[in-house]
Amino acid sequence: MKRSKTMEFGVGLFMIAGILGLVFLGLRVSGLTLSAPAQSFQLEANFANIGGLKPRARVTMAGVTVGRVEAIELDTEWYDARVVLSLDSELEGQLSRDSIASILTAGLLGEQYIGLSVGGDPEMLEDGDTIRDTQSALVLEELIQQFVSNMASN
Amino acid sequence: MTDAPFIEIEDLYFSRGEHEIFRGVNMTIPRGKVTAIMGPSGTGKTTLLKLIGGQLTPERGRIVIDGQDVHQLSRKALFALRKRMGMLFQSGALFSDLDVFENVAFPLRVHTDLPNAMVRDLVLLKLQAVGLRGARLLTPAELSGGMARRVALARAVALDPELILYDEPFVGQDPISMGVLVQLIKRLNQALQLTSVVVSHDIKETLSIADYLYLIADGQVVAHGTPQTLDTNQDPRVSQFIHGEPDGPVPFHYPAEAFYRDILGEPPMTKTG
Amino acid sequence: MQSKFSNGTARITRLGRRGCDLLEALGRAGIFLFQSAIGVPSREGWRLWLQQMHFVGVLSLAIVLVSGLFIGMVLALQGYTILVDFGAEQALGQMVALSLLRELAPVVAALLFAGRAGSALTAEIGLMKATEQLTSMEMIGVDPLRRVVAPRLWAGFVSLPLLTVGFSVVGIWGGYLVGVEWLGVFEGSYWSNMQANVAFINDVGNGMIKSAVFALVVTWIAVFQGYDLVPTSEGISRATTRTVVYSSLAVLGLDFMLTAVMFGGL
């Protein structure tokens, strides 16, 4: 019977190790956070062009990740892109009303993300508000076109 | 009620693929006696036991055990009937992942809710009966062939069945363990009032314990009777088998073309394709 | 002419017979799976399952983990030499993690599992059949499907996904060893790039679904081959080979189909 006890212990360890491995894959590899989604608030921002921005992209402030892109949809009123951002609740009421959201690119070929920078307005953004001041993504083709036409006009 | 037969086999037909194994077998096996079924190798004696145990289904005919038609039973009823049977397999068929004690305890553990202490007593009793109480901690791999068969016998009688089926119990045994097995089968039958069916082709040993004999060949019962009547039977097929003559109605040669033609290399009769 | 014609029909007949045999075997395997998998486990059933978890799962752990480590290390090495040409070596973590989670861990773990545990299951059940243990169990009034097959089936089904998790974790760690410790990729970018680009549901979750499907198929093939084989020593060795061959083919074929369904839309 002693042999079966050690065997049971081994199987138990095996299963615990498997579950811990799954937790590792969740936290360390997929970057899931244990904080509940309730601890965030949402802002909206309209962009003329989002380039290659994808849902779940990072939202950063001074390079620090402070949230994620929750959803991207087409605003049929203005025909531009409405991006819903989900931000850490610590920032709720801390961002001034004239904060700027711009779409940036990590490196030349890297993924696109949103960078926030704060303005000087004394009024603050609350849950559900819209960021007015936005900068669209740099689209490489447009850039090249501009460059070429500048060259031609010179 | 000892005169009512325990097993009745009526007009049994069974075949494997193209090969007909039984063509109308009839038998009655009396209660509380040792009945032997004999015949040359390959006549389907083991198949007959599997038919009795309900593991195979015949094409025609029926097998009635104690009033129940084996092949008409539901799965549940069949398993209930099997609890009343024990079967001793040619190889012993001990469970290789359990030791001797657990092997004998296996039927008790699955079919009864007896407390551990009582299971232990019963198992030791059965092992004592086959003389292997001291071997209870060995694994089946450590047993000799004869010992394995004795343990298997203890397991077969663990639930005190009414019927025991022995599949070639004497094959490949040295004379001593053969004698032990003969003794055991005889003693168990008397002590427990069992009905025993022994399938074998070992004539001497079988004749010494059987109350009644059936001889099968070519898919049919060719003779039956007590050991004395069969010994004096004039049928050449019976006397060839009983007296172990190498040639007779059962030919020595496997069917082949004529010897001369084969040896002298004349073109053999080719199959037309 | 006549004989050529009859040769042709004979060939077609043979083909038809093989087709019928195949369908029949598939049907038997299906009924077999159904009969073994249903039924409420008893307390005894749990004990048997635990025992099989040991043989099928714990004893396969070493080979799976060692393979995972090496595959992660090789991925990092190969990936680095390609990514460095594009100046994108910071994406190494992402590459290692995604290849492991989506493809390599489920597939390679399943193949190793088929070789290590599947063949052993076939041989074990086959040996029990050849030595009449299954028949004698039936005669004692115990259903071998429940007693022998079901615990092994469930143990395999649970073990392989756990082994796959282990494979991924060790592989990602191996990639870290080679990429960060040896080749000098910045540690922060190894992990953050991974975290930014691996989605738990889409990547880890789909990998787990694949692994569960493979687990079922490989264990099913293994126990069925063992239960259905010709009970001779030759039959056992053939069935063992068949288990490994069929499971490998099934895993690779199913992997393509599952990948097409899961990631093909992108």
Coordinates of N, CA and C in Angstrom, one line a residue, chain A residues 42 44-48 50 53-55 69-84:
Chain A
Q42 N -13.2 53.7 -19.2 CA -13.1 53.8 -20.6 C -13.1 55.2 -21.2
E44 N -13.0 57.4 -25.1 CA -13.1 57.2 -26.6 C -12.3 58.2 -27.3
A45 N -11.8 57.8 -28.5 CA -11.0 58.8 -29.2 C -11.3 58.5 -30.7
N46 N -11.5 59.6 -31.5 CA -11.8 59.4 -32.9 C -10.5 59.8 -33.7
F47 N -10.2 58.9 -34.6 CA -9.0 59.1 -35.5 C -9.4 59.1 -36.9
A48 N -8.8 60.0 -37.7 CA -9.1 60.0 -39.2 C -8.6 58.7 -39.8
I50 N -6.5 55.0 -38.6 CA -5.8 54.2 -37.5 C -4.7 53.4 -38.0
L53 N -3.6 49.7 -36.4 CA -3.9 49.5 -35.0 C -4.9 48.3 -34.9
K54 N -4.7 47.5 -33.9 CA -5.5 46.3 -33.7 C -6.1 46.4 -32.3
P55 N -7.3 45.7 -32.1 CA -7.8 45.6 -30.7 C -6.7 44.9 -29.8
V69 N -6.4 48.8 -26.0 CA -7.5 49.2 -27.0 C -8.6 48.2 -26.8
E70 N -9.7 48.6 -26.5 CA -10.8 47.7 -26.2 C -11.6 47.3 -27.5
A71 N -11.9 48.3 -28.3 CA -12.6 48.1 -29.5 C -12.3 49.1 -30.5
I72 N -12.5 48.8 -31.8 CA -12.3 49.7 -32.9 C -13.6 49.6 -33.8
E73 N -14.2 50.7 -34.0 CA -15.4 50.6 -35.0 C -15.4 51.9 -35.8
L74 N -16.2 51.8 -36.9 CA -16.3 52.9 -37.8 C -17.4 53.8 -37.3
D75 N -17.1 55.1 -37.1 CA -18.2 56.0 -36.8 C -18.9 56.5 -38.0
T76 N -20.1 56.1 -38.2 CA -20.8 56.4 -39.5 C -21.2 57.8 -39.7
E77 N -21.1 58.6 -38.6 CA -21.5 60.0 -38.7 C -20.4 60.8 -39.4
W78 N -19.2 60.5 -39.0 CA -18.1 61.3 -39.5 C -17.2 60.5 -40.5
Y79 N -17.5 59.3 -40.6 CA -16.7 58.3 -41.3 C -15.2 58.4 -40.9
D80 N -15.0 58.3 -39.6 CA -13.7 58.1 -39.1 C -13.7 57.0 -38.1
A81 N -12.6 56.6 -37.5 CA -12.5 55.4 -36.6 C -12.8 55.8 -35.2
R82 N -13.7 55.2 -34.5 CA -13.9 55.4 -33.1 C -13.2 54.3 -32.3
V83 N -12.2 54.7 -31.5 CA -11.4 53.7 -30.7 C -11.8 53.8 -29.3
V84 N -12.2 52.7 -28.7 CA -12.5 52.6 -27.3 C -11.3 52.2 -26.5

